[in-house]
Short mmCIF file of C-alpha atoms in Angstrom, two decimals:
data_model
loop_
_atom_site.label_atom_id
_atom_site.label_comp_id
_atom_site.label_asym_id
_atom_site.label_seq_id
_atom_site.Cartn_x
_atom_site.Cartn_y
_atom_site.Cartn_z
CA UNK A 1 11.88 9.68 -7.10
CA UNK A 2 10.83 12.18 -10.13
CA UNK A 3 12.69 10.89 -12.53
CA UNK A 4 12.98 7.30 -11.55
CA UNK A 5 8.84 6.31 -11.23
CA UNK A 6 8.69 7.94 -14.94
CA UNK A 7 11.78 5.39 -15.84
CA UNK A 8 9.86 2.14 -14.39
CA UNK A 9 6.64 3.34 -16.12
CA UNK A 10 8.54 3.28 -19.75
CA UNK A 11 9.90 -0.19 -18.97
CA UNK A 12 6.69 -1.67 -17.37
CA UNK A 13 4.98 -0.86 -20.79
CA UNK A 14 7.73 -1.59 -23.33
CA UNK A 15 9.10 -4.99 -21.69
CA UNK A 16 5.73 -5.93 -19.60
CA UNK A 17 7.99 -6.58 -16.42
CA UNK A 18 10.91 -4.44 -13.88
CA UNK A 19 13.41 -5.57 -12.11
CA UNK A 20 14.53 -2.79 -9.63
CA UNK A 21 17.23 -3.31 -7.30
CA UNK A 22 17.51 -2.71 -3.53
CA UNK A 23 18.76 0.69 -3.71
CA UNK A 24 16.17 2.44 -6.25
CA UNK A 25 13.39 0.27 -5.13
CA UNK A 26 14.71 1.83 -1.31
CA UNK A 27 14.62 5.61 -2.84
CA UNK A 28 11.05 4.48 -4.74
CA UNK A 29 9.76 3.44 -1.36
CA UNK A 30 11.61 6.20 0.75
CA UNK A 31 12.63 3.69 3.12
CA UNK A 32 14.40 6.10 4.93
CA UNK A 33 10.91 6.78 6.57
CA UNK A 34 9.90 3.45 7.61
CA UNK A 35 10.00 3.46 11.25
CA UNK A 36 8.35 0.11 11.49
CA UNK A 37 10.75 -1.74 8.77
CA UNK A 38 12.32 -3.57 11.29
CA UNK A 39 9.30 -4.81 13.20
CA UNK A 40 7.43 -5.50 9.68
CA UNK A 41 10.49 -7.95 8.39
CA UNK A 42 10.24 -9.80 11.88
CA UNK A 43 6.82 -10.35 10.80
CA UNK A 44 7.62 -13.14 8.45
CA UNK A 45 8.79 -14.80 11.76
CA UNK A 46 5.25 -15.85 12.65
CA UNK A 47 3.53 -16.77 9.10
CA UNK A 48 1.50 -20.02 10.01
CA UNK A 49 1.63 -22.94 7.33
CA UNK A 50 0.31 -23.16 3.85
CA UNK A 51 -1.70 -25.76 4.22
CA UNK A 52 -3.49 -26.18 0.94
CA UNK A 53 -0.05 -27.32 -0.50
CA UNK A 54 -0.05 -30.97 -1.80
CA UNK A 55 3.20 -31.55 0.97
CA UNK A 56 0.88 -29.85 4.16
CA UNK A 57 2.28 -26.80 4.11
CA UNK A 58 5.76 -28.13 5.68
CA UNK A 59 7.78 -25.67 3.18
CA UNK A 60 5.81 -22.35 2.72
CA UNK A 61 3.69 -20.18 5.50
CA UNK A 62 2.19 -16.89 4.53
CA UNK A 63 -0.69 -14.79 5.19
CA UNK A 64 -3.18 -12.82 3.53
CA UNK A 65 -4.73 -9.50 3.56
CA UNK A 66 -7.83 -7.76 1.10
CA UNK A 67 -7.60 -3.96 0.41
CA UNK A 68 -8.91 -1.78 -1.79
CA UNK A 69 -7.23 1.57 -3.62
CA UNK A 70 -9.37 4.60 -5.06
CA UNK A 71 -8.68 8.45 -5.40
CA UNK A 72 -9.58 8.11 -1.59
CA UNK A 73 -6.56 6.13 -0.49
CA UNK A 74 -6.15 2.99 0.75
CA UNK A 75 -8.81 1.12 2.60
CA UNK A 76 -8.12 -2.78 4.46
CA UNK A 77 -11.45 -4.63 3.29
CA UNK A 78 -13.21 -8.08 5.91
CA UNK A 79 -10.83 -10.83 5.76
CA UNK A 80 -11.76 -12.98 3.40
CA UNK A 81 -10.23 -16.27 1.39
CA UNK A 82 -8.19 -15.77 -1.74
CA UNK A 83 -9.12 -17.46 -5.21
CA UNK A 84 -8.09 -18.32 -8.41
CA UNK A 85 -9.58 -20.58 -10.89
CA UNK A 86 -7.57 -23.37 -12.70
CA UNK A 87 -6.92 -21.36 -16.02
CA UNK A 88 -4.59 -19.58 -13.04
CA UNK A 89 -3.24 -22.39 -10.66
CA UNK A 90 -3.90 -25.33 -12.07
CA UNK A 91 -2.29 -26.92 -8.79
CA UNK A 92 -5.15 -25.11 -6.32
CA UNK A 93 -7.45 -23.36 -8.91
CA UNK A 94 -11.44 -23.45 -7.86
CA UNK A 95 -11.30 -23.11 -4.55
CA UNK A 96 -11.33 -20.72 -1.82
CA UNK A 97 -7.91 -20.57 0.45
CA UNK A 98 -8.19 -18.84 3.53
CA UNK A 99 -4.94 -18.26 5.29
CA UNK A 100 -4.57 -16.38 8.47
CA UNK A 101 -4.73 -12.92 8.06
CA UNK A 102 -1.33 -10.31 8.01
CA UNK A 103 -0.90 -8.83 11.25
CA UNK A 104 2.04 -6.25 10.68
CA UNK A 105 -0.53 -3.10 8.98
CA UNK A 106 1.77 -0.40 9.60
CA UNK A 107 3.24 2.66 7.88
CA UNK A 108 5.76 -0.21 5.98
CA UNK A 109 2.91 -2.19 4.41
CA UNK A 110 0.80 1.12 3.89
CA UNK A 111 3.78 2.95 2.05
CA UNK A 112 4.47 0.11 0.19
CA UNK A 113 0.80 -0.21 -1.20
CA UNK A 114 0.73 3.32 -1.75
CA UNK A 115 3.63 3.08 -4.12
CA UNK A 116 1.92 -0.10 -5.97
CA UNK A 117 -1.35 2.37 -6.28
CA UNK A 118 0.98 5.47 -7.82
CA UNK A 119 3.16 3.26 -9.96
CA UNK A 120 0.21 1.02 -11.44
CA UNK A 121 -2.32 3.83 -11.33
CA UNK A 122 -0.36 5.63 -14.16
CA UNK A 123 -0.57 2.48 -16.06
CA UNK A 124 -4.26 2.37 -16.08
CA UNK A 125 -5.65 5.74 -15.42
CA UNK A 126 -9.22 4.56 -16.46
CA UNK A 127 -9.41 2.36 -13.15
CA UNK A 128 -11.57 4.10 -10.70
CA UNK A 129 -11.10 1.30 -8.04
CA UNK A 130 -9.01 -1.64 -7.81
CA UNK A 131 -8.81 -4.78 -5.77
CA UNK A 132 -5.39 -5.26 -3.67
CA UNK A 133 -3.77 -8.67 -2.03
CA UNK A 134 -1.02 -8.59 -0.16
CA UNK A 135 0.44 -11.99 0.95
CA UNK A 136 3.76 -12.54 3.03
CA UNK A 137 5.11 -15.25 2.17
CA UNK A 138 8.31 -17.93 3.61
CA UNK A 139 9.81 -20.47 1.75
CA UNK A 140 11.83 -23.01 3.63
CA UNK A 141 14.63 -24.96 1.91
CA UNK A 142 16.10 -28.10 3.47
CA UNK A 143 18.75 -30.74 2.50
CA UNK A 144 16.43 -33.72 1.55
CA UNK A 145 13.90 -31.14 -0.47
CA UNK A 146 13.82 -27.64 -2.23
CA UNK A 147 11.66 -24.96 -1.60
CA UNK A 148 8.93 -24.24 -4.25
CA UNK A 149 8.12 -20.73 -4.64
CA UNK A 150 5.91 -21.04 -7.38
CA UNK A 151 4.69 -25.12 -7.17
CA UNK A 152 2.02 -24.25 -9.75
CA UNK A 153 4.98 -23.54 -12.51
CA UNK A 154 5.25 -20.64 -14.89
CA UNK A 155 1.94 -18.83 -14.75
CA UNK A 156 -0.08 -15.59 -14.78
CA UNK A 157 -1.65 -14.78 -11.73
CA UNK A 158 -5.11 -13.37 -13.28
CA UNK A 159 -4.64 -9.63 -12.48
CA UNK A 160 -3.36 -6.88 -13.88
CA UNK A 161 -0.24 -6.07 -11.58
CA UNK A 162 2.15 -8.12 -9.30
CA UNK A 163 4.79 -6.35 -7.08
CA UNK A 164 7.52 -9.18 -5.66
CA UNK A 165 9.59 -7.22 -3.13
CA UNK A 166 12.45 -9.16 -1.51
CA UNK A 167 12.26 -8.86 2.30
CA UNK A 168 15.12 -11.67 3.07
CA UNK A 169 17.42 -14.26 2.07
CA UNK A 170 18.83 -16.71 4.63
CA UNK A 171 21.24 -19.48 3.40
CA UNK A 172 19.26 -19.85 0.47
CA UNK A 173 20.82 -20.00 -3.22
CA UNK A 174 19.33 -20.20 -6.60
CA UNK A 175 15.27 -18.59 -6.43
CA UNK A 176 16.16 -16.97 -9.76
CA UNK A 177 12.42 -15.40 -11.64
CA UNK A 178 11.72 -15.71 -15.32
CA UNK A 179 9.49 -14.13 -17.56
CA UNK A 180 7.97 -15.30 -20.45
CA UNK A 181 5.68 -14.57 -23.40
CA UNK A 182 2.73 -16.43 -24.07
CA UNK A 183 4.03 -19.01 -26.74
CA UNK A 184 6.44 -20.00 -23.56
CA UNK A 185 9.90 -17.60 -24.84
CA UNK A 186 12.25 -16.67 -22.17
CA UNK A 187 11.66 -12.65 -22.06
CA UNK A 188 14.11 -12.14 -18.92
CA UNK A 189 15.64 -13.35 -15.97
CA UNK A 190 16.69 -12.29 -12.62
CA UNK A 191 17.06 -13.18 -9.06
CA UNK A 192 16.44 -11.46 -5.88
CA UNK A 193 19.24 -11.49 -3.59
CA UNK A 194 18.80 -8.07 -1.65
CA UNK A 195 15.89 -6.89 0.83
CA UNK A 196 14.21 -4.17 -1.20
CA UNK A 197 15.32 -6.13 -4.90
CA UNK A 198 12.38 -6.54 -6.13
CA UNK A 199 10.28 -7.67 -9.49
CA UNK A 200 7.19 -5.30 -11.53
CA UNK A 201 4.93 -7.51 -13.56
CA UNK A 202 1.72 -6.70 -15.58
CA UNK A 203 0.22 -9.75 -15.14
CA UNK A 204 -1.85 -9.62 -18.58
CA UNK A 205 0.75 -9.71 -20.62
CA UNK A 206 3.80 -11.90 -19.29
CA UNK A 207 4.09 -15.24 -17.37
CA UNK A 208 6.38 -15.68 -14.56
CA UNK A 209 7.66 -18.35 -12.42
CA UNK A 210 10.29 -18.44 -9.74
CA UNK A 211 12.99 -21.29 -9.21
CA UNK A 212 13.09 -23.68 -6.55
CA UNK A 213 15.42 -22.88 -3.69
CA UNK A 214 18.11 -25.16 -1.82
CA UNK A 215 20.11 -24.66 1.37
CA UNK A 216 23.61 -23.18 0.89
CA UNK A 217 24.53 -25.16 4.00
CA UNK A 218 22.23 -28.11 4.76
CA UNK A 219 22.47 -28.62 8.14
CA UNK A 220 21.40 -25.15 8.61
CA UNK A 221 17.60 -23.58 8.18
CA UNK A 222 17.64 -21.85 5.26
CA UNK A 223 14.48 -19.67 3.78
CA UNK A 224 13.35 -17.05 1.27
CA UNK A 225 11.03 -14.46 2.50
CA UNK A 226 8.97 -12.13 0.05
CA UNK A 227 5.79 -9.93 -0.10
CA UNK A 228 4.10 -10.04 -2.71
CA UNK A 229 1.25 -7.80 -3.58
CA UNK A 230 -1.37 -8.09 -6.08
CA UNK A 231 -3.74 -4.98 -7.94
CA UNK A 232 -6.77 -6.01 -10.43
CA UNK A 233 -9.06 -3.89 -11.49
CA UNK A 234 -12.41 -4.13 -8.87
CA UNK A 235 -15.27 -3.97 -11.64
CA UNK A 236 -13.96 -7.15 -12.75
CA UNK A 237 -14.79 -10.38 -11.65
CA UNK A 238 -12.09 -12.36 -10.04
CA UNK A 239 -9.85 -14.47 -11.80
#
């Protein structure tokens, strides 16, 4: 743990993005003491539709959670809606989403922030308080359409750090994420196969987008379920 949070700081700032697989991401997180892992995974289980999505919501559920992180911890903030303008999403920019709210707050989702506060902390010491999302997310894949992870395209997500942490991969194939620069250059790719894999991006200097997913066998369900958790600086205004 030492020597490997040092490691991801490096490559955060030289290359503006990680990719860490399952089992440093599991030693990062010291997954060994997660006694609700199992419990938090099942979770994903009862995400209730997106249904801002142009298609109803048939292919993605999720829910949403607002914290905040200080020199105090880790506090859950009033459920409230996420936003982003259009310079962000262009597909559901300027308006306020509100999505059921995550249910699974236990030591899992706790340690997890915790690391997100250490790791992007150190990146930004001059950030007395910042503004954390955390949205669970399910993409479902069938044999007549692909699942969209990312239906607005390559994008930022107007804050300063994303976390992408696989939690599972059922039947699914492709779902590979690229980075890019601003001018639109491929920077990297990779794709998450593993619960734990998981993707580091500071979100104000590279783009990212994720693949769409099919069914490996299409007469079975197949989806792609992630957490993805979100830090921006709280003294300034949303994106």
């Amino acid at each position: 743990m030492t020597a490997a949070l040092p490691a991801l700081h490096d490559q955060l700032r030289q290359d503006g993005f990680a990719f860490v697989a399952a089992g440093p991401m599991q030693v990062l997180l010291d997954a060994h003491a997660l006694p609700d892992w199992a419990a938090f995974t099942a979770s994903w289980n009862e995400l209730a539709p997106d249904a801002y999505l142009a298609s109803t919501g048939r292919h993605r559920r999720r829910r949403h959670a607002t914290f905040s992180a200080d020199a105090g911890g880790v506090c859950r903030e009033a459920h409230q809606p996420h936003y982003q303008s259009k310079t962000y999403n262009t597909l559901q920019g300027d308006i306020e989403r509100w999505f059921e709210p995550v249910t699974a707050d236990g030591p899992s989702l706790r340690r997890i922030i915790g690391f997100c506060h250490d790791c992007f902390g150190a990146l930004a010491p001059d950030v007395a308080r910042w503004r954390v999302e955390v949205h669970q997310f399910r993409i479902e894949a069938r044999a007549d359409e692909a699942g969209e992870p990312t239906p607005e395209g390559v994008h930022r997500d107007g804050v300063d750090f994303v976390l992408v942490l696989l939690i599972d991969r059922s039947n699914i194939e492709s779902g590979t994420t690229t980075i890019h620069a601003a001018d639109g250059r491929l920077l990297g790719s990779f794709t998450l196969t593993r619960p734990f894999d998981a993707a580091l991006v500071d979100d104000a200097r590279v783009f990212h987008g994720v693949t769409a997913v099919t069914p490996l066998d299409p007469t079975q369900p197949a989806h792609r379920d992630v957490l993805v958790v979100t830090f921006r600086d709280a003294a300034r205004s949303r994106a």
